[in-house]
Coordinates of N, CA and C in Angstrom, one line a residue:
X241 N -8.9 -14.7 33.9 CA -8.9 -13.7 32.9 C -9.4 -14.2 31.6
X242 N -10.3 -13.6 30.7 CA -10.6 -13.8 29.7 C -10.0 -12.4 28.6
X243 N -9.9 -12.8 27.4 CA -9.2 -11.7 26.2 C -10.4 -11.9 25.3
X244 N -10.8 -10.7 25.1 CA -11.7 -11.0 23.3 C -10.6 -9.7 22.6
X245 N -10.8 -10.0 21.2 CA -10.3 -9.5 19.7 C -11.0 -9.1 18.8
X246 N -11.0 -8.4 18.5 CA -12.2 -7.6 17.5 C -11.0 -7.0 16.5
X247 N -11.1 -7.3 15.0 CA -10.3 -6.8 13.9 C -11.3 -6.6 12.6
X248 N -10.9 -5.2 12.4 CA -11.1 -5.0 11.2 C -10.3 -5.1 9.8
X249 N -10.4 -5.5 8.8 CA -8.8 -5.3 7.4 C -9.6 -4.6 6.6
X250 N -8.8 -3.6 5.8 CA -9.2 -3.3 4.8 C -10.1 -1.7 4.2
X251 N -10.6 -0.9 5.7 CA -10.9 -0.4 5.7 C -10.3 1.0 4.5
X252 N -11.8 1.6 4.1 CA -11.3 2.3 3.1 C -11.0 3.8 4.2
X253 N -10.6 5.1 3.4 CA -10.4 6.1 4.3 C -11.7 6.7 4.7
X254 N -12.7 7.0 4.8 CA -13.9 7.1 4.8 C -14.1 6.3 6.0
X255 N -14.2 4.9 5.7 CA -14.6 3.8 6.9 C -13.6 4.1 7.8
X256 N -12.4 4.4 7.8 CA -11.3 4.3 8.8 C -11.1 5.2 9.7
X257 N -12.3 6.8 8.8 CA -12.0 7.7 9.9 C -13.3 7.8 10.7
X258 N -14.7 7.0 10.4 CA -15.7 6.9 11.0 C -15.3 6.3 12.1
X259 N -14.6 4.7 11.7 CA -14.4 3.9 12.8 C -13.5 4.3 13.9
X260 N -12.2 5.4 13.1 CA -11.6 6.0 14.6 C -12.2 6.9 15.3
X261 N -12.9 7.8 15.2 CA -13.9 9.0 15.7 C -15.1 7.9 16.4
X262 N -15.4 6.9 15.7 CA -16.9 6.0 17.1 C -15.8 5.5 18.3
X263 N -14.9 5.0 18.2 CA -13.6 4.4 19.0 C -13.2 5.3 20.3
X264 N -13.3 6.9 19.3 CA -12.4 7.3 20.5 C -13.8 7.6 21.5
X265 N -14.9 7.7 21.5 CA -15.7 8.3 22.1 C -16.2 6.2 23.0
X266 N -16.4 5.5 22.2 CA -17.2 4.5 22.9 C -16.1 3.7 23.8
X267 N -14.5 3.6 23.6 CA -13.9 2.9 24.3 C -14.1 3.1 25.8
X268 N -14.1 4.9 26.3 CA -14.4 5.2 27.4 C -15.4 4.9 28.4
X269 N -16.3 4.8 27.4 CA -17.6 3.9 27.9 C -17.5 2.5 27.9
X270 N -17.2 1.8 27.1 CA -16.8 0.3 27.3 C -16.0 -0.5 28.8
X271 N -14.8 0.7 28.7 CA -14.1 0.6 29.9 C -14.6 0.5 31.5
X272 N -15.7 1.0 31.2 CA -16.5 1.6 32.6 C -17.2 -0.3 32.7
X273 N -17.5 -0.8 31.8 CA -18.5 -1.7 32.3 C -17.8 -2.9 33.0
X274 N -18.7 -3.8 33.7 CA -18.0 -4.5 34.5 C -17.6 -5.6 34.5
X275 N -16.4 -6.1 34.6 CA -15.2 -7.1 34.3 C -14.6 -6.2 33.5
X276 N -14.1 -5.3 33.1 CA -13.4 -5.2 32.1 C -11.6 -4.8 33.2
X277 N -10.5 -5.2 32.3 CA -9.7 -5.0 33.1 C -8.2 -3.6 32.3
X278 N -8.7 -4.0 31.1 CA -8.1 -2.9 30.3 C -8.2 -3.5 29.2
X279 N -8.0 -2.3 27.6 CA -8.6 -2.4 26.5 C -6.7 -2.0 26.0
X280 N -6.9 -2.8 24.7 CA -5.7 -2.0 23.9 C -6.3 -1.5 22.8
X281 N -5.9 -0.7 21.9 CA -6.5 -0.7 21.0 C -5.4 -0.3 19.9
X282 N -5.4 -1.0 18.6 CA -3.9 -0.7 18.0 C -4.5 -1.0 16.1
X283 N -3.8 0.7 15.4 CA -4.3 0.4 14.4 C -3.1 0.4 13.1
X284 N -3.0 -0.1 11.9 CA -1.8 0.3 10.8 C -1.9 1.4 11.0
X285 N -0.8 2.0 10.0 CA -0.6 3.6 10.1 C -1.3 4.2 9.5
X286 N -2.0 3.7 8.2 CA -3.2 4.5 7.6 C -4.6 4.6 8.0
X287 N -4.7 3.2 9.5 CA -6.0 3.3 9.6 C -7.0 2.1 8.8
X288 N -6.5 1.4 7.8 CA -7.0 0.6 7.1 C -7.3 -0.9 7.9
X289 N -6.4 -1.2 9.4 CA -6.6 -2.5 9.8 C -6.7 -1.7 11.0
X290 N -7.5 -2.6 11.8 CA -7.7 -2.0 13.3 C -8.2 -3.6 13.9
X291 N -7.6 -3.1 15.5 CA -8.2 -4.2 16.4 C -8.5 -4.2 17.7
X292 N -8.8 -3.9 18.4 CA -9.2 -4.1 19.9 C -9.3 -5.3 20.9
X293 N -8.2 -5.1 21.5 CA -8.2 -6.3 22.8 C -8.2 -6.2 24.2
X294 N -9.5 -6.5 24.1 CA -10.3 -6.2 25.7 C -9.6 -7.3 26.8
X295 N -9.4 -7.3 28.0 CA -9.0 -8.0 29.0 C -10.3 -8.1 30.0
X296 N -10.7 -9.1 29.9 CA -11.8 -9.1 31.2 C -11.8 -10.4 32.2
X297 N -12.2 -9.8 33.7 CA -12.0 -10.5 34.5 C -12.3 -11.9 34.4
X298 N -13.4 -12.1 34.3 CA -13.9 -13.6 33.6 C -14.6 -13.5 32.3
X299 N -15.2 -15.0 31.7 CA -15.6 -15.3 30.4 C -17.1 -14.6 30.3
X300 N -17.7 -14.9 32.0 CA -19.1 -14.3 32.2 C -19.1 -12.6 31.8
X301 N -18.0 -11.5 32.5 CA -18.1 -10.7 32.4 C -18.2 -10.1 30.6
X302 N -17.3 -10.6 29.4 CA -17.1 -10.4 27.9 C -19.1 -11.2 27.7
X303 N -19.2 -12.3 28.4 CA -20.5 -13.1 27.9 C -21.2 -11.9 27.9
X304 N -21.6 -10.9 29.1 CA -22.7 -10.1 29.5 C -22.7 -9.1 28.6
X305 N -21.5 -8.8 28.4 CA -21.0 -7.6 27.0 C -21.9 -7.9 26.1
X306 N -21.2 -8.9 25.6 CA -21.6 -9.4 24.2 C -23.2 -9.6 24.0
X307 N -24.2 -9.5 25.2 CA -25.4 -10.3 25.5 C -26.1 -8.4 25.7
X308 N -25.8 -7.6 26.2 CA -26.2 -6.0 25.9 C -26.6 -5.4 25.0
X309 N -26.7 -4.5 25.2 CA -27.0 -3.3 24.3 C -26.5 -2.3 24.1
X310 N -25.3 -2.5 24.8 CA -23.6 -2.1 24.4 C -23.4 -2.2 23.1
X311 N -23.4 -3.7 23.3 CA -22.2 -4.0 21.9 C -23.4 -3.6 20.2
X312 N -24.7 -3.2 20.3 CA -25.2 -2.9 19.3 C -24.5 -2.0 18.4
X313 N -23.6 -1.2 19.5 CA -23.1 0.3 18.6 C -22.2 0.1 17.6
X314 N -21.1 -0.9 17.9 CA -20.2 -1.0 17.3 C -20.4 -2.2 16.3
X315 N -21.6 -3.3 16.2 CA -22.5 -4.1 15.4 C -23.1 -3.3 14.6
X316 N -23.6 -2.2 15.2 CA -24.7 -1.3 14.1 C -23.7 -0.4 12.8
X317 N -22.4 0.4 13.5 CA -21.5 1.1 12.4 C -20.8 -0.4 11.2
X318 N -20.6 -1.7 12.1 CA -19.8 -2.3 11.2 C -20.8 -2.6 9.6
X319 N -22.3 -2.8 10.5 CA -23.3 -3.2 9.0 C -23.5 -2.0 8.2
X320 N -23.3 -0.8 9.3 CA -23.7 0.1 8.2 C -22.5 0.8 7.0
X321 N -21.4 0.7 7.8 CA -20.3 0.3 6.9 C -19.6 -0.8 5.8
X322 N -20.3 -1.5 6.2 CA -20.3 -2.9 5.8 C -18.7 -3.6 5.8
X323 N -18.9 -3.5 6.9 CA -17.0 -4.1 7.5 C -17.1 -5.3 7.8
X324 N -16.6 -6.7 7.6 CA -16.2 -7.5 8.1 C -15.6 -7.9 9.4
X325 N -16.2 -7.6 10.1 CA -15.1 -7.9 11.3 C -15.1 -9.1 12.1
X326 N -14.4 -9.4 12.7 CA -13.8 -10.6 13.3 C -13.7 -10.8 15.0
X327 N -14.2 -11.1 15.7 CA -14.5 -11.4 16.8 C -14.8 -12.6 17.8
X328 N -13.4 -12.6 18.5 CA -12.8 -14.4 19.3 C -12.5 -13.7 20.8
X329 N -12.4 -15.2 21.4 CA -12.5 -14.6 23.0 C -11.7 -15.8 23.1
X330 N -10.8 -15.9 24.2 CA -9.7 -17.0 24.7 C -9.8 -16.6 26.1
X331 N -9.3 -17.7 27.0 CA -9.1 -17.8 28.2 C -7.7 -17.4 28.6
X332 N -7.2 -16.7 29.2 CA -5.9 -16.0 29.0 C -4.8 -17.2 29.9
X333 N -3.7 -17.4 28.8 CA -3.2 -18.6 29.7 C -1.9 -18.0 30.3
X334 N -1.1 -16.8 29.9 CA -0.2 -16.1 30.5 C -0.3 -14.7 30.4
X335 N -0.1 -13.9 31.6 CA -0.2 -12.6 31.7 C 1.1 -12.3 31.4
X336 N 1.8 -12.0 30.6 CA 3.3 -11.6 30.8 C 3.7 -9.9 31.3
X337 N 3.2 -9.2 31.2 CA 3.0 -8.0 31.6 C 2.9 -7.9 33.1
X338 N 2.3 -8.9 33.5 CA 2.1 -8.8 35.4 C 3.4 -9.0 35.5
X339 N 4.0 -10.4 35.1 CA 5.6 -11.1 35.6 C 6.2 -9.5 35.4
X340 N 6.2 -8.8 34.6 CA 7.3 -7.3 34.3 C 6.7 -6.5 35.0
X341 N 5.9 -6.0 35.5 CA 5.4 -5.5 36.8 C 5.7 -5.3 37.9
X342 N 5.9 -7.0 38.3 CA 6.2 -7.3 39.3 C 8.0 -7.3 39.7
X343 N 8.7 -7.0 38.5 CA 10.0 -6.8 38.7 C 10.2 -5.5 39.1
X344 N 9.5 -4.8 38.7 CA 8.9 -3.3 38.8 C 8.1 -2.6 38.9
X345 N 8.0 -2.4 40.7 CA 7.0 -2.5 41.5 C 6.2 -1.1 41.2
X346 N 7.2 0.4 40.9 CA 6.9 1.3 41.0 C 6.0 1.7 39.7
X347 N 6.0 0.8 38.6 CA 5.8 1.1 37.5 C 4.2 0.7 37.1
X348 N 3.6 1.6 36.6 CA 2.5 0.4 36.1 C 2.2 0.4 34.5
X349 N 1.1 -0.4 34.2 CA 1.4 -1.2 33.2 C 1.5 -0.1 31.6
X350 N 0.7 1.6 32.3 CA 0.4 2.4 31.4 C 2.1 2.5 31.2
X351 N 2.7 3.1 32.3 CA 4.3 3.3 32.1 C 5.4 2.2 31.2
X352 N 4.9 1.2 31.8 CA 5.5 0.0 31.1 C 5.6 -0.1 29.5
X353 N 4.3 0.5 29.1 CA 4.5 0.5 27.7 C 5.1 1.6 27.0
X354 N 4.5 2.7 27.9 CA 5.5 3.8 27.2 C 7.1 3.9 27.4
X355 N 7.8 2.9 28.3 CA 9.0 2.5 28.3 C 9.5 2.0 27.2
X356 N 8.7 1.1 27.1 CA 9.1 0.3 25.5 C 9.0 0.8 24.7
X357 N 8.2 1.9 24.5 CA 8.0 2.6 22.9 C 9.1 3.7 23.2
X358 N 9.5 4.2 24.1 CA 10.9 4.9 24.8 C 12.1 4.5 24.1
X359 N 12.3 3.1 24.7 CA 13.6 2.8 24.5 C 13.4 2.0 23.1
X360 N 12.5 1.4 22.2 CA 12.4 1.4 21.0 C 13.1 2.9 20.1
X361 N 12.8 3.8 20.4 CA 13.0 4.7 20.1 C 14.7 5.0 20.1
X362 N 14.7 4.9 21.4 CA 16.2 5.2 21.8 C 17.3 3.9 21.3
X363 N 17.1 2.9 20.5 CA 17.6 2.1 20.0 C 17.5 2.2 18.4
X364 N 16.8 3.2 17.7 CA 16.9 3.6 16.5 C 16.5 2.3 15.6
X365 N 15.7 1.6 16.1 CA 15.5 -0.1 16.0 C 14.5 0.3 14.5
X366 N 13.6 -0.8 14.2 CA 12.3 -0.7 13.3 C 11.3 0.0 13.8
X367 N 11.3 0.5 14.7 CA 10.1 1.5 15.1 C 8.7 0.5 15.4
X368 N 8.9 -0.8 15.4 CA 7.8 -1.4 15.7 C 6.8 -0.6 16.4
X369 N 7.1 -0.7 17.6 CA 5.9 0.2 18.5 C 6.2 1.4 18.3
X370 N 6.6 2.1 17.7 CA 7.1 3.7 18.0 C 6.3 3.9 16.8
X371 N 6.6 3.4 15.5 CA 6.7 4.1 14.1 C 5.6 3.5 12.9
X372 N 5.1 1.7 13.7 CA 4.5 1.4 12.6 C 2.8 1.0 13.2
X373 N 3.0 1.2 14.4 CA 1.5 1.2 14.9 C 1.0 2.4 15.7
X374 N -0.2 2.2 15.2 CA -0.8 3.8 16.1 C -1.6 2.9 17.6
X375 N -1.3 3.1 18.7 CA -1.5 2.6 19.7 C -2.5 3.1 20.7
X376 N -3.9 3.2 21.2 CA -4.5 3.7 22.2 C -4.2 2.5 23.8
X377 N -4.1 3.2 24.5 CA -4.3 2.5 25.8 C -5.2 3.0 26.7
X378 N -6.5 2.2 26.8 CA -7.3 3.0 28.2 C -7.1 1.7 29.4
X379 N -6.8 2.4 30.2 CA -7.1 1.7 31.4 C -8.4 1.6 32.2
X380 N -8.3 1.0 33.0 CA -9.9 0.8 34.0 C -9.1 2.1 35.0
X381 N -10.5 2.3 35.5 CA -10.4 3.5 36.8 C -10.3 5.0 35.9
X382 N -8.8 5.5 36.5 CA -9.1 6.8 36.5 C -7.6 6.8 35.1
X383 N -7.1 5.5 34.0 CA -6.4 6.0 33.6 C -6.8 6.8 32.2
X384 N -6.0 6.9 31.3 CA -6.3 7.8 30.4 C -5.9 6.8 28.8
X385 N -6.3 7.6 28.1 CA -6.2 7.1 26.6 C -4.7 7.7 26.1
X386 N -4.1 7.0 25.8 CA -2.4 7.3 25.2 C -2.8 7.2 23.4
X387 N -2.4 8.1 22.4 CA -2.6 7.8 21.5 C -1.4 8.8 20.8
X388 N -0.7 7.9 19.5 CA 0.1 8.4 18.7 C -0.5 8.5 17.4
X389 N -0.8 10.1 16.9 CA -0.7 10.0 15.3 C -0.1 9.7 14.2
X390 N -0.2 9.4 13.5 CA 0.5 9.6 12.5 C 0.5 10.9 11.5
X391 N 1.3 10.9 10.7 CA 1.5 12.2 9.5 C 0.0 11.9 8.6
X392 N -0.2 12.6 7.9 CA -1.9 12.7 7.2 C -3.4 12.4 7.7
X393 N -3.0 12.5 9.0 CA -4.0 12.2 10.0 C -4.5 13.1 10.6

């Protein structure tokens, strides 16, 4: 498995609601292409920092991405925005999500998270995942996009 990272800082409101509106439309299509194994996508609460971490099956599969006419779209909004963004790829050296999976066979990984953002909740804790990140999940195949708003959004 390979991971790439794509972050934006700093975005103004203007840039932040462009970049969420191209997001929600091109992740779907991203997803489809091949190697990919699932995307996160996770932003501050205002929208100002954003980042996307793609999982793909190998380094070839992110290489062929990156080597497309894919990835122009989200190249072409960052210039025309003029966003800085940031973009690394690593060889993934622990899946820790599989090992919790596999403790829990019935579950999968979409469920898994919403567990945690569940019982975060239910622990009246910092709201890390509940309260201070806005979170999309697409899966590969037939899953769906999970997304929390926030207030002024």
């Amino acid at each position: 498995m390979y991971v790439t990272i794509t972050a934006s800082k700093g975005l103004g409101g203007e840039q932040a609601e462009r970049v969420h509106r191209f997001l929600e439309e091109f992740l779907p299509r991203l997803k489809q292409q091949p190697g990919v194994m699932e995307i996160l996508h996770g932003a501050s609460p205002d929208g100002s920092d954003v980042t996307t971490v793609i999982v793909w099956e190998s380094p070839d599969d992110a290489k062929r991405y990156r080597d497309s006419d894919l990835i122009r779209e989200p190249t072409s909004l960052e210039a025309e925005l003029g966003l800085d963004s940031r973009r690394e790829g690593f060889p993934v050296a622990q899946h820790l999500i599989a090992a919790v999976a596999l403790q829990q066979p019935a579950a999968d990984a979409s469920d898994l998270v919403a567990d945690v953002v569940a019982d975060d909740r239910a622990r009246g804790g910092g709201g890390h995942y509940a309260d201070d990140v806005e979170a999309s999940r697409v899966r590969r195949g037939g899953g769906r996009a999970r997304r929390r708003r926030g207030s002024g959004r």
